[in-house]
Amino acid sequence: MIDPVLPTYNRAPLSFVKGEGSWLIEADGRRFLDLGAGIAVNALGHANPVLVKALTDQAGKLWHTSNLYHIPAQEALAAKLVEETFADTVFFTNSGTEACELAVKMARRYWYDKGQPDRVEIITFDGSFHGRSSAAIAAAGSEKMTKGFGPLLPGFVHLKFGDHDALRAAVTDKTAAILIEPVQGEGGIRPVPDQCLKGLRDLCDETGTLLIFDEVQCGMGRTGKLFAHEWAGITPDIMMVAKGIGGGFPLGAVLATETAAACMVVGTHGSTYGGNPLGCSVGLAVMNVISDPAFLDEVNRKAGLLRQKLEGLVASHPEVFESVRGVGLMLGLKCKAMNTDIVKAGYAEDLLTVPAADNVIRLLPPLNISDAEITEAVARLDRAATRIETE
Ligand SMILES: *Cc1c(COP(=O)(O)O)cnc(C)c1O
């Protein structure tokens, strides 16, 4: 008999009833050190008092009014995002997938408005992940996600990650946009080199193509900059954000320049819950913390500490791990042993990590993890690796 919960997830035999900062606690009191942070969602840790206050203050006043009316918290968060980024305007969603939907719609509508309705193609890259809606699975294009769900939304051109010649050849007078994660998350923590991001910007400028960054996982301070593309010194035309921006409350957004977004006039898009008072109040509290340069300095310092310890870990377990990769606190351990076995061995050491493609385990701790917790996490990873070696 089918489970009352539709069984689409491969769940670990763990279940948590409480969170405190970087820790998750089971009903019997067993405490796990959380280097997954809900897959980069709990950017400020669990039950962060600042976020709890933002949510409960708003919850006592007003939950929902609909976008039929002005929403002060939404306007405040949009203003903050515009102030801190390349963007001139923001649309709020409830998830990264919905941000992908709008990014795709906006890119096509942009060319329609310019009198070039045939410019509909969106170039994407293998190993990418943009969500699970029909458009988002068509965008990423992997067999694993699309099999049996056809006919897929047409118009996506899939290229190999890092093939510059193929990319130049693929941009034609049918190309609306290039969509890319500056650091692939699900694909196995694969950063796009700064030079390549600059090259993408140049190519888009030469051809008029829109550049869309999916910063759902790598954004919101994760890499040590507010957004990952800032390391390359370039900006996109459209950007998808979600995960960390709500700190655990469902919230996403599409940020865009005025030029890219001018096509999205009244009636072209909407959402019942997107930008509701609860989500935006929490989002504003998250933004106020993460956009502080002193906070980002700390993320970078901690990232250096964690990375250095991980390099030592890899050196002491050469049969288990191959290398460390990633940026800031978006780190991956490329494994020699099976990544899922190491994640399981981590559970046995009361440590949570997240597997990714390319036999990688992801380390995405809360951005405010302490130095002592970093030391403890690597000690647990070390014991987990020893378990694998002695199995
Ligand atoms: C998680 C993720 C998404 C999808 O976000 P949901 O909130 O799960 O819909 C899209 N893009 C990237 C890069 C992601 O990591």
PDB file of N, CA, C and O and ligand atoms in Angstrom, residues 95-97 129-131 181 214 216-217 243, ligand 1:
ATOM      1  N   SER A  95       9.380  29.803  -4.004  1.00  0.00           N
ATOM      2  CA  SER A  95      10.367  28.739  -4.190  1.00  0.00           C
ATOM      3  C   SER A  95      11.303  29.091  -5.334  1.00  0.00           C
ATOM      4  O   SER A  95      11.034  30.012  -6.116  1.00  0.00           O
ATOM      5  N   GLY A  96      12.380  28.299  -5.435  1.00  0.00           N
ATOM      6  CA  GLY A  96      13.317  28.470  -6.537  1.00  0.00           C
ATOM      7  C   GLY A  96      12.692  28.069  -7.864  1.00  0.00           C
ATOM      8  O   GLY A  96      12.939  28.701  -8.896  1.00  0.00           O
ATOM      9  N   THR A  97      11.893  27.005  -7.844  1.00  0.00           N
ATOM     10  CA  THR A  97      11.233  26.553  -9.066  1.00  0.00           C
ATOM     11  C   THR A  97      10.383  27.659  -9.676  1.00  0.00           C
ATOM     12  O   THR A  97      10.431  27.899 -10.884  1.00  0.00           O
ATOM     13  N   PHE A 129      20.717  22.343 -12.164  1.00  0.00           N
ATOM     14  CA  PHE A 129      19.435  22.059 -11.510  1.00  0.00           C
ATOM     15  C   PHE A 129      18.704  23.373 -11.329  1.00  0.00           C
ATOM     16  O   PHE A 129      19.265  24.323 -10.773  1.00  0.00           O
ATOM     17  N   HIS A 130      17.467  23.431 -11.820  1.00  0.00           N
ATOM     18  CA  HIS A 130      16.715  24.683 -11.718  1.00  0.00           C
ATOM     19  C   HIS A 130      15.346  24.495 -11.087  1.00  0.00           C
ATOM     20  O   HIS A 130      14.558  25.437 -11.045  1.00  0.00           O
ATOM     21  N   GLY A 131      15.054  23.283 -10.605  1.00  0.00           N
ATOM     22  CA  GLY A 131      13.773  23.031  -9.959  1.00  0.00           C
ATOM     23  C   GLY A 131      13.051  21.869 -10.612  1.00  0.00           C
ATOM     24  O   GLY A 131      13.620  21.178 -11.460  1.00  0.00           O
ATOM     25  N   GLU A 181      24.007  28.388 -13.242  1.00  0.00           N
ATOM     26  CA  GLU A 181      24.331  28.555 -11.818  1.00  0.00           C
ATOM     27  C   GLU A 181      25.807  28.958 -11.722  1.00  0.00           C
ATOM     28  O   GLU A 181      26.668  28.197 -12.182  1.00  0.00           O
ATOM     29  N   ASP A 214      21.164  31.542 -11.881  1.00  0.00           N
ATOM     30  CA  ASP A 214      20.404  30.830 -10.864  1.00  0.00           C
ATOM     31  C   ASP A 214      21.261  30.813  -9.601  1.00  0.00           C
ATOM     32  O   ASP A 214      22.175  30.001  -9.471  1.00  0.00           O
ATOM     33  N   VAL A 216      19.931  30.344  -6.593  1.00  0.00           N
ATOM     34  CA  VAL A 216      19.048  29.799  -5.568  1.00  0.00           C
ATOM     35  C   VAL A 216      19.865  29.139  -4.453  1.00  0.00           C
ATOM     36  O   VAL A 216      19.566  29.311  -3.271  1.00  0.00           O
ATOM     37  N   GLN A 217      20.922  28.410  -4.834  1.00  0.00           N
ATOM     38  CA  GLN A 217      21.733  27.729  -3.820  1.00  0.00           C
ATOM     39  C   GLN A 217      23.001  28.515  -3.456  1.00  0.00           C
ATOM     40  O   GLN A 217      23.406  28.567  -2.304  1.00  0.00           O
ATOM     41  N   LYS A 243      15.954  29.519  -1.444  1.00  0.00           N
ATOM     42  CA  LYS A 243      16.683  28.866  -0.346  1.00  0.00           C
ATOM     43  C   LYS A 243      17.044  29.844   0.793  1.00  0.00           C
ATOM     44  O   LYS A 243      16.186  30.161   1.595  1.00  0.00           O
TER      45      LYS A 243
HETATM   46  C1  LIG B   1      17.000  24.137  -4.951  1.00  0.00           C
HETATM   47  C2  LIG B   1      17.278  24.756  -6.250  1.00  0.00           C
HETATM   48  C3  LIG B   1      16.247  25.152  -7.128  1.00  0.00           C
HETATM   49  C4  LIG B   1      14.808  24.842  -6.860  1.00  0.00           C
HETATM   50  O1  LIG B   1      14.325  25.482  -5.715  1.00  0.00           O
HETATM   51  P1  LIG B   1      12.995  24.937  -4.982  1.00  0.00           P
HETATM   52  O2  LIG B   1      12.795  25.946  -3.882  1.00  0.00           O
HETATM   53  O3  LIG B   1      13.272  23.558  -4.531  1.00  0.00           O
HETATM   54  O4  LIG B   1      11.900  24.997  -5.975  1.00  0.00           O
HETATM   55  C5  LIG B   1      16.595  25.810  -8.281  1.00  0.00           C
HETATM   56  N1  LIG B   1      17.876  26.063  -8.584  1.00  0.00           N
HETATM   57  C6  LIG B   1      18.892  25.703  -7.773  1.00  0.00           C
HETATM   58  C7  LIG B   1      20.292  26.050  -8.147  1.00  0.00           C
HETATM   59  C8  LIG B   1      18.633  25.032  -6.584  1.00  0.00           C
HETATM   60  O5  LIG B   1      19.639  24.644  -5.803  1.00  0.00           O
END
